Tab-separated table of N, CA and C and ligand atoms in Angstrom:
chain	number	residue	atom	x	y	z
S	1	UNK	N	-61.568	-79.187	4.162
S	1	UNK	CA	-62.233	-80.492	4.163
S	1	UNK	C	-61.990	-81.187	5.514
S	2	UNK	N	-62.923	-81.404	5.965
S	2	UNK	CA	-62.621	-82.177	7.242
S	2	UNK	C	-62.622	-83.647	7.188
S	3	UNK	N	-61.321	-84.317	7.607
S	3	UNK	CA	-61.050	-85.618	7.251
S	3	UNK	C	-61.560	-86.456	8.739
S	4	UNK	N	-61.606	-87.798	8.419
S	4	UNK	CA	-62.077	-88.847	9.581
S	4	UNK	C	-60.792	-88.663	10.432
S	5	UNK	N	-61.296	-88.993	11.627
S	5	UNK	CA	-60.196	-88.989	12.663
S	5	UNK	C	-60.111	-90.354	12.970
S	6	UNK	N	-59.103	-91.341	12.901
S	6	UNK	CA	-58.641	-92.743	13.415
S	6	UNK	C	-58.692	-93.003	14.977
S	7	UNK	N	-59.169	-94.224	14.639
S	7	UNK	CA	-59.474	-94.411	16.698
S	7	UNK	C	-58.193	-95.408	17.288
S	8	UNK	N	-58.094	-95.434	18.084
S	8	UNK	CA	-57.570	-96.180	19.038
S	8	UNK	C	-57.411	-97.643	18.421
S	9	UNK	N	-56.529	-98.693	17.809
S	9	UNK	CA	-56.698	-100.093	17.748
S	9	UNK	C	-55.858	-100.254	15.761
S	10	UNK	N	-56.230	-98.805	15.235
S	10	UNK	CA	-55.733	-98.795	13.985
S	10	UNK	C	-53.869	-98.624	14.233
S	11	UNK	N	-53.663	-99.513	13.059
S	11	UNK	CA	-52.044	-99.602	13.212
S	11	UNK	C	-51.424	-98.703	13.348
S	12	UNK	N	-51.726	-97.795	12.179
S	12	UNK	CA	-50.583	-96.397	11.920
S	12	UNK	C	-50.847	-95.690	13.431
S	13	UNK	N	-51.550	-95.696	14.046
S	13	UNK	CA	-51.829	-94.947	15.400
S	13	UNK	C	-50.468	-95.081	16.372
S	14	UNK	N	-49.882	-96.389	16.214
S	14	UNK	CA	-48.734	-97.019	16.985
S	14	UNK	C	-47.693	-97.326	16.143
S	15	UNK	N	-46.984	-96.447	14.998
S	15	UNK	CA	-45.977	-96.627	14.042
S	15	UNK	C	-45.041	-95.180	14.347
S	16	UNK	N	-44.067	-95.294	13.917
S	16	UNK	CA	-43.205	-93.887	13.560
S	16	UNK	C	-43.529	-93.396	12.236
S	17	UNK	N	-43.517	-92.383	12.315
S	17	UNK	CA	-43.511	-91.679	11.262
S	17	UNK	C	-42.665	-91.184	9.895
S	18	UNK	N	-42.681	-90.851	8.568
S	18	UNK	CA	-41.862	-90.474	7.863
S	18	UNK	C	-41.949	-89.055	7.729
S	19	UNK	N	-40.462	-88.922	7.772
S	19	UNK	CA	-40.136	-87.031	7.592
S	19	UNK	C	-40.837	-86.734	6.176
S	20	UNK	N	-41.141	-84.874	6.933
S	20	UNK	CA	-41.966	-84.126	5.647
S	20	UNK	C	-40.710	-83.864	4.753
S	21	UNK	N	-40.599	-84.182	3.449
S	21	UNK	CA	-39.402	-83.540	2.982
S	21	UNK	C	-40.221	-82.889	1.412
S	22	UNK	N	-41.561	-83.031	1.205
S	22	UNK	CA	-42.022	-81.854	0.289
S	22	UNK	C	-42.854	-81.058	1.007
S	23	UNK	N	-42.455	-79.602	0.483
S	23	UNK	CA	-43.226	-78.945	1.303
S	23	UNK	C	-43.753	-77.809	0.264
S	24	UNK	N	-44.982	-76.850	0.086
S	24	UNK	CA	-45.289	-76.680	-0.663
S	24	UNK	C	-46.891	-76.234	-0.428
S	25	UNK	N	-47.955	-76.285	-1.988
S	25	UNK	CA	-49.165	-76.117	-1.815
S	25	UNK	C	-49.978	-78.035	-1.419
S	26	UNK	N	-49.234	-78.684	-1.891
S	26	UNK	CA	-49.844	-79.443	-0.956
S	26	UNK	C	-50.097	-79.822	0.066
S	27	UNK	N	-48.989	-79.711	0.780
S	27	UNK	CA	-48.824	-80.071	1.944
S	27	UNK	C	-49.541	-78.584	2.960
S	28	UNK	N	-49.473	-77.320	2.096
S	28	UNK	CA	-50.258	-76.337	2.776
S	28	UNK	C	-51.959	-76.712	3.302
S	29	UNK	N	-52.221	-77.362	1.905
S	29	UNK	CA	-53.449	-77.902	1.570
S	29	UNK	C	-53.778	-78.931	2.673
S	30	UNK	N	-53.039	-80.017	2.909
S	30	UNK	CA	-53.112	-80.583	3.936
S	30	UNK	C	-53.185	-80.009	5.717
S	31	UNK	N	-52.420	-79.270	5.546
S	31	UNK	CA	-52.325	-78.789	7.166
S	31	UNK	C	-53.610	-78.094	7.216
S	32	UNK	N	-54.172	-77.081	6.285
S	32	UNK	CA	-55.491	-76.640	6.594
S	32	UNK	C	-56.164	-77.765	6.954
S	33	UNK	N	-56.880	-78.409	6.366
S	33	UNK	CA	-57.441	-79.901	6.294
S	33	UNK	C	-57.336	-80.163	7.941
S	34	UNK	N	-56.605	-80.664	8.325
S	34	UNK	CA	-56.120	-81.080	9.851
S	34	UNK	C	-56.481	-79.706	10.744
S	35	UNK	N	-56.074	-78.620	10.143
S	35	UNK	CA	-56.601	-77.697	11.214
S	35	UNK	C	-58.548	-77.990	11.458
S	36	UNK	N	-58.731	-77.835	10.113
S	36	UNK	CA	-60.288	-78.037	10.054
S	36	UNK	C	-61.077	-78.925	10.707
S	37	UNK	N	-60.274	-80.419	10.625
S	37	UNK	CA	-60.713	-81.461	11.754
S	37	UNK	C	-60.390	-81.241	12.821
S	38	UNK	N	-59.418	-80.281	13.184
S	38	UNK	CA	-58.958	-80.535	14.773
S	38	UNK	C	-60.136	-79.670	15.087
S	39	UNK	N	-60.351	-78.182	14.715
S	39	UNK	CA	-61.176	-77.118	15.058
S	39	UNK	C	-62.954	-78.306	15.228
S	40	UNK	N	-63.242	-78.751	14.208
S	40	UNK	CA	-64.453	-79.543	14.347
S	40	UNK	C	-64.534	-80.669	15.121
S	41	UNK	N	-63.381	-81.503	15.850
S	41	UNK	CA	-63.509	-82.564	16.838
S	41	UNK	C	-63.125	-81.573	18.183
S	42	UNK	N	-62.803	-80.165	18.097
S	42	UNK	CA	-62.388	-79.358	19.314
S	42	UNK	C	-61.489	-80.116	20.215
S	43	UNK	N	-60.699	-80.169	19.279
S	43	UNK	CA	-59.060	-80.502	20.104
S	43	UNK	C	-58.111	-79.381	19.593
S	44	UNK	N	-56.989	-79.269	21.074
S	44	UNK	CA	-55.717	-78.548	20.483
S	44	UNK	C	-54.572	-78.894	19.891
S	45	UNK	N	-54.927	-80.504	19.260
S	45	UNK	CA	-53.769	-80.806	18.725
S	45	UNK	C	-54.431	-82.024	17.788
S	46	UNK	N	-53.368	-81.511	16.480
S	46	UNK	CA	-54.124	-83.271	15.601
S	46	UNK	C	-52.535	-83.743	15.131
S	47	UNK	N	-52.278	-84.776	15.045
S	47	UNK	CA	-51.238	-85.221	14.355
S	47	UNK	C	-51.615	-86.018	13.031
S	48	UNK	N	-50.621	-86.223	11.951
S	48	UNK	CA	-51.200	-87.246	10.857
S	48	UNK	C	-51.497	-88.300	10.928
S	49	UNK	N	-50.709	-89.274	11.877
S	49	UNK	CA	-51.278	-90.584	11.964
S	49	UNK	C	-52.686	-90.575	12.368
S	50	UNK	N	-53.250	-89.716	12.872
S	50	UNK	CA	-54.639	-89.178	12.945
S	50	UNK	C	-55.984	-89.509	12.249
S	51	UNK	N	-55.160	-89.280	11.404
S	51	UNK	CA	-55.725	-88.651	9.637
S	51	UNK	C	-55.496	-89.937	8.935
S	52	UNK	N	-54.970	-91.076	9.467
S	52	UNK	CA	-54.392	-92.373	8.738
S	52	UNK	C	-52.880	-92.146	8.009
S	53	UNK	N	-52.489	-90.799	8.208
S	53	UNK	CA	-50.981	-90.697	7.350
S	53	UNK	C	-49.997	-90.840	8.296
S	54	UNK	N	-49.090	-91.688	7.530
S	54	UNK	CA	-47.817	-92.166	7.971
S	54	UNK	C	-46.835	-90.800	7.802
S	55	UNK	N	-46.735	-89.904	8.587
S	55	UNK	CA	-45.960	-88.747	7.766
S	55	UNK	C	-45.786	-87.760	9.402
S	56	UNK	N	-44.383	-87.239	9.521
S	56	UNK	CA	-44.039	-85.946	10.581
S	56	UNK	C	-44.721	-85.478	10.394
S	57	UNK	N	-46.042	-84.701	10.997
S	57	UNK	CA	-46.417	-83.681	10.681
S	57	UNK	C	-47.592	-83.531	11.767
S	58	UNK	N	-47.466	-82.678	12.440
S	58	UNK	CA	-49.261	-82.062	13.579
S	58	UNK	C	-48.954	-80.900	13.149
S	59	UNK	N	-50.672	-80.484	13.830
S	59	UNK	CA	-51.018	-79.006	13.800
S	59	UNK	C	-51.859	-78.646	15.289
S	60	UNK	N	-51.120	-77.647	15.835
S	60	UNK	CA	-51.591	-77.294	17.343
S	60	UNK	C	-52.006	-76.060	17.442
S	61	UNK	N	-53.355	-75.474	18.181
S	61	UNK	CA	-53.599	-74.416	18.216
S	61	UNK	C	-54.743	-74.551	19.317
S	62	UNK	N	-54.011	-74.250	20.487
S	62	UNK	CA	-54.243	-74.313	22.213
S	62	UNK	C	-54.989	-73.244	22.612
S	63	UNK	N	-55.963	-71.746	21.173
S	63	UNK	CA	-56.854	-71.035	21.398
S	63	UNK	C	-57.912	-71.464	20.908
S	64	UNK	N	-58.107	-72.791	20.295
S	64	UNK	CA	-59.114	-73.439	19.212
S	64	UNK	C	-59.735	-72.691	18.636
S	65	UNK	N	-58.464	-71.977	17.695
S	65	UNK	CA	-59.061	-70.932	16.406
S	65	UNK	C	-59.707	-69.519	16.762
S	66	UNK	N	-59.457	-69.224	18.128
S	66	UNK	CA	-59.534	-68.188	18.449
S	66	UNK	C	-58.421	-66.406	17.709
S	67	UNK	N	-57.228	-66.937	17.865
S	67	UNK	CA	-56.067	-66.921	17.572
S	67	UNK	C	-55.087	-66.979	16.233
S	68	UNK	N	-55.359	-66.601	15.263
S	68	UNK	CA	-54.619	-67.008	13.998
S	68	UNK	C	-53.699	-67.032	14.279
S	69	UNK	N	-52.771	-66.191	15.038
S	69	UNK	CA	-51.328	-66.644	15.075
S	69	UNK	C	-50.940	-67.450	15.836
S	70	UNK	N	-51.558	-68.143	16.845
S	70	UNK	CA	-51.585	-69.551	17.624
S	70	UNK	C	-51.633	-70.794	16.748
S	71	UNK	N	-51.758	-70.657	15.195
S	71	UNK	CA	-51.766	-71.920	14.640
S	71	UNK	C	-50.879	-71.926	14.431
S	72	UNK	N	-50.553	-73.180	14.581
S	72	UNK	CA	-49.024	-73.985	14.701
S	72	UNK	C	-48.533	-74.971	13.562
S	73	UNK	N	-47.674	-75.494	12.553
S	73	UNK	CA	-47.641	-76.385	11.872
S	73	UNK	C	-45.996	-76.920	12.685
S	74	UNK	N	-46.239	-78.152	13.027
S	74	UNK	CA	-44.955	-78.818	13.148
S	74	UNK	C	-44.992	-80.072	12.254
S	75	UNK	N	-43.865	-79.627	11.360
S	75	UNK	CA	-43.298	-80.712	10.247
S	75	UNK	C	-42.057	-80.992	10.973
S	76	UNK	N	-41.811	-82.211	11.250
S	76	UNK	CA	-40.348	-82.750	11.986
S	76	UNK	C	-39.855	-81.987	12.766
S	77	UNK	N	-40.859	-82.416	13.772
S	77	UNK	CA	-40.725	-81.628	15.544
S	77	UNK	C	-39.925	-82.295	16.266
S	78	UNK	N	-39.135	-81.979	17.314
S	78	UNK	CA	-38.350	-82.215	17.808
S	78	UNK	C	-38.195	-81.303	19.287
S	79	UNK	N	-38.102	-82.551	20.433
S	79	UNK	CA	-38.311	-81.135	21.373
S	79	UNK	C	-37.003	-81.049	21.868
S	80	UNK	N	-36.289	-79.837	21.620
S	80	UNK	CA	-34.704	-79.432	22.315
S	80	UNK	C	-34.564	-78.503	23.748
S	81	UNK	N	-35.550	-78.542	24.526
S	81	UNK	CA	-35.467	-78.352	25.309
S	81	UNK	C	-36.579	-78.783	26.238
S	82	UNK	N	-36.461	-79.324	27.797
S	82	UNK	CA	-37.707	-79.214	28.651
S	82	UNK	C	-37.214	-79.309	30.202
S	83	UNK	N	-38.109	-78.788	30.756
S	83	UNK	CA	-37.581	-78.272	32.439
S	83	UNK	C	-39.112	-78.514	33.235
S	84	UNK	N	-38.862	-79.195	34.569
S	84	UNK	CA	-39.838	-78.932	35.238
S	84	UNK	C	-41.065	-80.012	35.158
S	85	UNK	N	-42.197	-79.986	36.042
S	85	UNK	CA	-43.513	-81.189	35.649
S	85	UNK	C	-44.423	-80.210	35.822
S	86	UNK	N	-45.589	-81.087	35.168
S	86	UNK	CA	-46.796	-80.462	35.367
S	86	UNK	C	-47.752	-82.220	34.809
S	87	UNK	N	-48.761	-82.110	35.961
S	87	UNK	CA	-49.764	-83.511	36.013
S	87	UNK	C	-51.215	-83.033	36.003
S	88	UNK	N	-51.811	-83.079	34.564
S	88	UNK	CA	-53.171	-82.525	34.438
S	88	UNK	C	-53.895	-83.918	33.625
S	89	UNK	N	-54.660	-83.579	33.531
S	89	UNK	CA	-55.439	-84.719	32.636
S	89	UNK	C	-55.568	-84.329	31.649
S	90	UNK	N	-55.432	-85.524	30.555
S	90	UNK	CA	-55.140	-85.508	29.405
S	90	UNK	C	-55.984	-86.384	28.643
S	91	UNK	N	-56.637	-86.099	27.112
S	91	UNK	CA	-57.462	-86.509	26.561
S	91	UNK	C	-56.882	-86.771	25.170
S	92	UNK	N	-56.983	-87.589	24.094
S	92	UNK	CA	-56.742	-87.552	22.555
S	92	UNK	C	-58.103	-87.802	21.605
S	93	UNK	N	-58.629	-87.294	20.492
S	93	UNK	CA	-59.288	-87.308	19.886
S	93	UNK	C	-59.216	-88.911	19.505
S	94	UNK	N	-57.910	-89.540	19.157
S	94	UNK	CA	-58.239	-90.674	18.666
S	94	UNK	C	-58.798	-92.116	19.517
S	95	UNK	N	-58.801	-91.592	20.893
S	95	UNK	CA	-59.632	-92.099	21.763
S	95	UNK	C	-60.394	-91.528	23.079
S	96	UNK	N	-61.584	-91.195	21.752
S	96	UNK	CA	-62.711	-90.455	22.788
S	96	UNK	C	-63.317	-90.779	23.870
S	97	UNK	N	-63.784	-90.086	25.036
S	97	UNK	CA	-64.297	-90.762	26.254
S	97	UNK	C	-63.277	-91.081	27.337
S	98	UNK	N	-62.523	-90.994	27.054
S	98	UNK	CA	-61.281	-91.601	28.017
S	98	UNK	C	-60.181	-90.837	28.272
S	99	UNK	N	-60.206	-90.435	29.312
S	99	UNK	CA	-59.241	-89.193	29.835
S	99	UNK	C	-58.221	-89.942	30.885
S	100	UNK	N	-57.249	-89.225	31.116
S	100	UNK	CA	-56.033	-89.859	32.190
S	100	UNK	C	-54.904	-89.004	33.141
S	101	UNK	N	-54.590	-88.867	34.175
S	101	UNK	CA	-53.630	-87.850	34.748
S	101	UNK	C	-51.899	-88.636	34.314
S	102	UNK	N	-51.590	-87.308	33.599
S	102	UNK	CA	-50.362	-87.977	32.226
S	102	UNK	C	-49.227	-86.247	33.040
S	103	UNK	N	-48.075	-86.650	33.315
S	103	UNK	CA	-47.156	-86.186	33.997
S	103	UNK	C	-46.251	-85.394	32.608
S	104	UNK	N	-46.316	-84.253	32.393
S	104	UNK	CA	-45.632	-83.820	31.384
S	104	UNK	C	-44.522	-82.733	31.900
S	105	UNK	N	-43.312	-82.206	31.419
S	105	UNK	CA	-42.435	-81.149	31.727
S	105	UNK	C	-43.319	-79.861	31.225
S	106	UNK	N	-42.787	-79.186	32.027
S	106	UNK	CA	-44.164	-77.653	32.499
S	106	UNK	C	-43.917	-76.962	31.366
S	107	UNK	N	-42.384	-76.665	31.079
S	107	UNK	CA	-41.666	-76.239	30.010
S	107	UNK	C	-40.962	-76.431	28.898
S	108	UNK	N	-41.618	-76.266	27.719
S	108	UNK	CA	-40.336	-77.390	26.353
S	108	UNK	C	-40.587	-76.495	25.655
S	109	UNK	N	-39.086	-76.304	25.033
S	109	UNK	CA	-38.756	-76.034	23.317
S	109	UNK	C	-38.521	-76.400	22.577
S	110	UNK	N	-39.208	-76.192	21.210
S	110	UNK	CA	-39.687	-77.677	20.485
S	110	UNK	C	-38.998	-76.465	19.322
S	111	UNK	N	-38.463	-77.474	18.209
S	111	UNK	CA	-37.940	-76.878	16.986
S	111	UNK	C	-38.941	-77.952	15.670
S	112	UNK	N	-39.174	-77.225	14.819
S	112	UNK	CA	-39.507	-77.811	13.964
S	112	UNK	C	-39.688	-77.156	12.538
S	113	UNK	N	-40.495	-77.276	11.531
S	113	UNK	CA	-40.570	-77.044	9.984
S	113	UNK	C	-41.981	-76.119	9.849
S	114	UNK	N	-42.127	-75.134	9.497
S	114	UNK	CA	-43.348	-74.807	9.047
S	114	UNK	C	-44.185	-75.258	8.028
S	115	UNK	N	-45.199	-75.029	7.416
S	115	UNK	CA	-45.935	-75.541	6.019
S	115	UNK	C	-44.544	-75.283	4.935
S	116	UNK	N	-44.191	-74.105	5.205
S	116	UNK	CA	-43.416	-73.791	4.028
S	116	UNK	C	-41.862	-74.672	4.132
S	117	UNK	N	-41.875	-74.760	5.002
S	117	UNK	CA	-40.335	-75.580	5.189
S	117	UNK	C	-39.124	-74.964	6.066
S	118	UNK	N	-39.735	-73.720	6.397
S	118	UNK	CA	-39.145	-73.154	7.126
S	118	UNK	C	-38.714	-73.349	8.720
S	119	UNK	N	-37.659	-73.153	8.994
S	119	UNK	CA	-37.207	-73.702	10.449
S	119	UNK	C	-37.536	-72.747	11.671
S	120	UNK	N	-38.193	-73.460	12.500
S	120	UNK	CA	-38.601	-71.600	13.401
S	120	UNK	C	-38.239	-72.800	14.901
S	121	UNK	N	-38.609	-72.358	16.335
S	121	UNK	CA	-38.295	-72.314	17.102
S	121	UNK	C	-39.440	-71.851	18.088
S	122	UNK	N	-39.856	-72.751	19.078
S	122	UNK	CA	-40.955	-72.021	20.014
S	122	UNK	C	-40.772	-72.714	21.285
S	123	UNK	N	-40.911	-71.590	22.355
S	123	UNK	CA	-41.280	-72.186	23.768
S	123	UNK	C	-42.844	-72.158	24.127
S	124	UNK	N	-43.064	-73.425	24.784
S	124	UNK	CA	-44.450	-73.553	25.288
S	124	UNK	C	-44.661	-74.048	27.030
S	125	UNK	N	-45.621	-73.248	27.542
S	125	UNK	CA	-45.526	-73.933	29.111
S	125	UNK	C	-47.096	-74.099	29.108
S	126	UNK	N	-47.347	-74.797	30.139
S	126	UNK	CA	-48.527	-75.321	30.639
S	126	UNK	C	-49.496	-76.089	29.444
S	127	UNK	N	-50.636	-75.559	28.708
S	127	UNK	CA	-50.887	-76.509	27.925
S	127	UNK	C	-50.688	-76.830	26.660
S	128	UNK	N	-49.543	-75.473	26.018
S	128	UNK	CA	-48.877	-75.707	25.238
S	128	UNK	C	-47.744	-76.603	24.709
S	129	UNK	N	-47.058	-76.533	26.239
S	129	UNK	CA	-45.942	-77.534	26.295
S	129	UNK	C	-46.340	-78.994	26.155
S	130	UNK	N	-47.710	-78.982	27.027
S	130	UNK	CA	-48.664	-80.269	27.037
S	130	UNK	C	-48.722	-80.970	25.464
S	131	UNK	N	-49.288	-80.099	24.767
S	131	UNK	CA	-49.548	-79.933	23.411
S	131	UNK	C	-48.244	-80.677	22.867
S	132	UNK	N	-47.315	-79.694	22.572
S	132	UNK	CA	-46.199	-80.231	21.774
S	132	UNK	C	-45.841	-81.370	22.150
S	133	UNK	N	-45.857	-81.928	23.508
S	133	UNK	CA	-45.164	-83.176	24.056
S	133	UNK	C	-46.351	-84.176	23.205
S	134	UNK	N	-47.485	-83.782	23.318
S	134	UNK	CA	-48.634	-85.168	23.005
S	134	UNK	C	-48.364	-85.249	21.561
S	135	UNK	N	-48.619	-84.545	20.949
S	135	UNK	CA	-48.361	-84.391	19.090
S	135	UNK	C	-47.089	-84.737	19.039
S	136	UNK	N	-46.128	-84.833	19.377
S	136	UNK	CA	-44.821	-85.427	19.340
S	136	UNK	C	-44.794	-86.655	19.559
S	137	UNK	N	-45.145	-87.383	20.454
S	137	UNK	CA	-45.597	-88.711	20.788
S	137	UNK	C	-46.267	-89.180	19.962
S	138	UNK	N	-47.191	-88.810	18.861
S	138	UNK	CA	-48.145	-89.260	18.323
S	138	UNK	C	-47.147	-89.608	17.214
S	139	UNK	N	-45.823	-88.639	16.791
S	139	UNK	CA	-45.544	-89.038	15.990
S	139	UNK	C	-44.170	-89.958	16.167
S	140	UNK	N	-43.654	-90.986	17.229
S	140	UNK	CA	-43.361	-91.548	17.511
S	140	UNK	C	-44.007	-93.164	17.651
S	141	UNK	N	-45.403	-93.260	17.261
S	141	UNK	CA	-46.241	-94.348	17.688
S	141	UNK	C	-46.704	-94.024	18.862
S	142	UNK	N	-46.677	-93.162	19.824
S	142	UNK	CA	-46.773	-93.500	21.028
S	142	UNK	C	-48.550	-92.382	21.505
S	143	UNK	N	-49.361	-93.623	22.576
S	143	UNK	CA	-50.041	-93.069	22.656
S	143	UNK	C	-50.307	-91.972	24.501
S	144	UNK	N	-51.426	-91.250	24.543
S	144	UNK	CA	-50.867	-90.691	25.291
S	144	UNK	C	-51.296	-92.246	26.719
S	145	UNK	N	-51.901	-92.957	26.434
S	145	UNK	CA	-52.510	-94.284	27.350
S	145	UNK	C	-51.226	-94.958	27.706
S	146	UNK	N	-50.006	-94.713	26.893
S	146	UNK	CA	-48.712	-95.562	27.527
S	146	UNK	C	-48.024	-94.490	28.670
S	147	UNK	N	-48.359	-93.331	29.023
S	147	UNK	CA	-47.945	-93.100	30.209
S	147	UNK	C	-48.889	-92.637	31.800
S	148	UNK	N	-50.228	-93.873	31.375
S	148	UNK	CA	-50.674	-93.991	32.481
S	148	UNK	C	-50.670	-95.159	32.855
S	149	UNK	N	-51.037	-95.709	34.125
S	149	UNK	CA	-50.521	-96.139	35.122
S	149	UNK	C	-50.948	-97.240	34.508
S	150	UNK	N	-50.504	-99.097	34.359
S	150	UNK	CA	-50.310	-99.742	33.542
S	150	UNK	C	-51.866	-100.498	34.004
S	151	UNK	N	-52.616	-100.089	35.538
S	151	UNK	CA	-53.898	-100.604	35.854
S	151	UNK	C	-54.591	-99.312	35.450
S	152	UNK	N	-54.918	-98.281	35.128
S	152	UNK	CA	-55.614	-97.540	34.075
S	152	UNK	C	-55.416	-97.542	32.811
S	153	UNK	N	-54.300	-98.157	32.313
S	153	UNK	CA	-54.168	-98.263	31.235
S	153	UNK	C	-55.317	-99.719	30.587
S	154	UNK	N	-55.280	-100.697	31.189
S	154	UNK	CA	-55.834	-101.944	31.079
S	154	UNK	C	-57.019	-101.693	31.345
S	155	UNK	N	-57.318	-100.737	31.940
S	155	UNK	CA	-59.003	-100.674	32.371
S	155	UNK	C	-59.788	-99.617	30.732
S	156	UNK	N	-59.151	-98.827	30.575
S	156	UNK	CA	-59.047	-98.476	28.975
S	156	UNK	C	-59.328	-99.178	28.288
S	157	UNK	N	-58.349	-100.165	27.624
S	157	UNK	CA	-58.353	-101.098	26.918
S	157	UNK	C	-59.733	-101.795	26.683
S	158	UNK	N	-59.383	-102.227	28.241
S	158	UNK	CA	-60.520	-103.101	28.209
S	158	UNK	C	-61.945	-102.886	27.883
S	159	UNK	N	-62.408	-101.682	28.078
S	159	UNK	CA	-63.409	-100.760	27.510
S	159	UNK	C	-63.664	-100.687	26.225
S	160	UNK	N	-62.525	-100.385	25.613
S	160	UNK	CA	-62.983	-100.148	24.441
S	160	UNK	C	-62.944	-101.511	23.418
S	161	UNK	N	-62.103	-102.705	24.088
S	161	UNK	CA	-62.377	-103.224	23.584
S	161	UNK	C	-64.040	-104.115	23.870
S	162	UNK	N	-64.379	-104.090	24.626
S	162	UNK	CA	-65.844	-103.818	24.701
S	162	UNK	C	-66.666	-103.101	23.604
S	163	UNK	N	-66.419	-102.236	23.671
S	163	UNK	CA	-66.735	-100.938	22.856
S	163	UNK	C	-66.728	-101.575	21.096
S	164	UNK	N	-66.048	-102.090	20.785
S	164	UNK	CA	-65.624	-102.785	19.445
S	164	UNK	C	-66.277	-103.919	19.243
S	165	UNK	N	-66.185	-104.572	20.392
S	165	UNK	CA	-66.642	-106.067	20.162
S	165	UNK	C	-68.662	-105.592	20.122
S	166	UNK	N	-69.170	-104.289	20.432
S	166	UNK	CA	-70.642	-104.184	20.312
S	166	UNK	C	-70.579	-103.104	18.576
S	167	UNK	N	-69.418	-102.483	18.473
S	167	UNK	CA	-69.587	-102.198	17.624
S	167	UNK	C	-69.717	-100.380	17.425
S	168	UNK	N	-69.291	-100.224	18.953
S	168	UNK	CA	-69.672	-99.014	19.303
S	168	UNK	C	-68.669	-98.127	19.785
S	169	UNK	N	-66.949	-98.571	18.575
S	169	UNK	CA	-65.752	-98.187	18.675
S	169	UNK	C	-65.437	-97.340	17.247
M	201	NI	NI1	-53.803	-87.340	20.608
């Protein structure tokens, strides 16, 4: 089922999140779901606040379904390791149209929960690492617009709030 994707201005977008602590056929049920929207808005990463849920949990897959074993479930991600930069431009589904050059570590190892609950362990570089860092942030409140430059950031804003005030947000 492909669920609505939340834009830019909705609360939960800028909240922390609550840990996955059931894990199971629902929550399996769910992560498909999110894969399905991410694959249909063609992004490599969706997080729940996304989706309007207050809850740990993205799904990343940086071959856009090319790949079955590139799908990713992080339930209470955590990144324990990162080395190095890398400055590419960066985009989020929950605010379309608007791209930004966002400074990320080249290299991170991120630990987290599978669907099943299981604890696994992965290194990611270039736009993987990208990946885990943005879906991690997402589930912190944080968007990827707070680490550009605070006069692109405002010029954003200001757009879309444009964009809202016609109705066309
Ligand atoms: Ni995003």
């Amino acid at each position: 089922m492909i669920l609505p994707i939340v834009k830019y201005g909705a609360a939960v977008l800028e909240q922390p999140t609550r840990s996955v602590e059931k894990f199971g056929a629902e929550l399996a049920k769910l992560t498909e779901d999110m894969f399905e929207s991410m694959y249909a808005a063609r992004g490599v990463g969706l997080a729940a606040p996304q989706i309007g849920l207050n809850l740990n949990l993205a799904v990343v897959d940086v071959t856009s379904g090319k790949n079955p074993e590139a799908k990713l479930v992080l339930a209470n991600p955590v990144i324990v390791h990162s080395e190095g930069e890398q400055r590419e431009e960066e985009g989020c589904l929950s605010v379309p149209g608007f791209r930004g050059n966002v400074l990320r570590p080249a290299y991170v190892t991120m630990r987290a929960q599978d669907a099943n609950g299981k604890e696994y362990e992965m290194k990611g570089e270039g736009l993987l690492a990208r990946a885990f860092c943005h879906e991690i942030d997402h589930l912190h409140g944080t968007l990827f617009l707070m680490h550009l430059s605070m006069l692109k950031r405002d010029l954003i804003k200001r757009k879309i709030r444009k964009l809202t005030k016609t109705g066309e947000w």
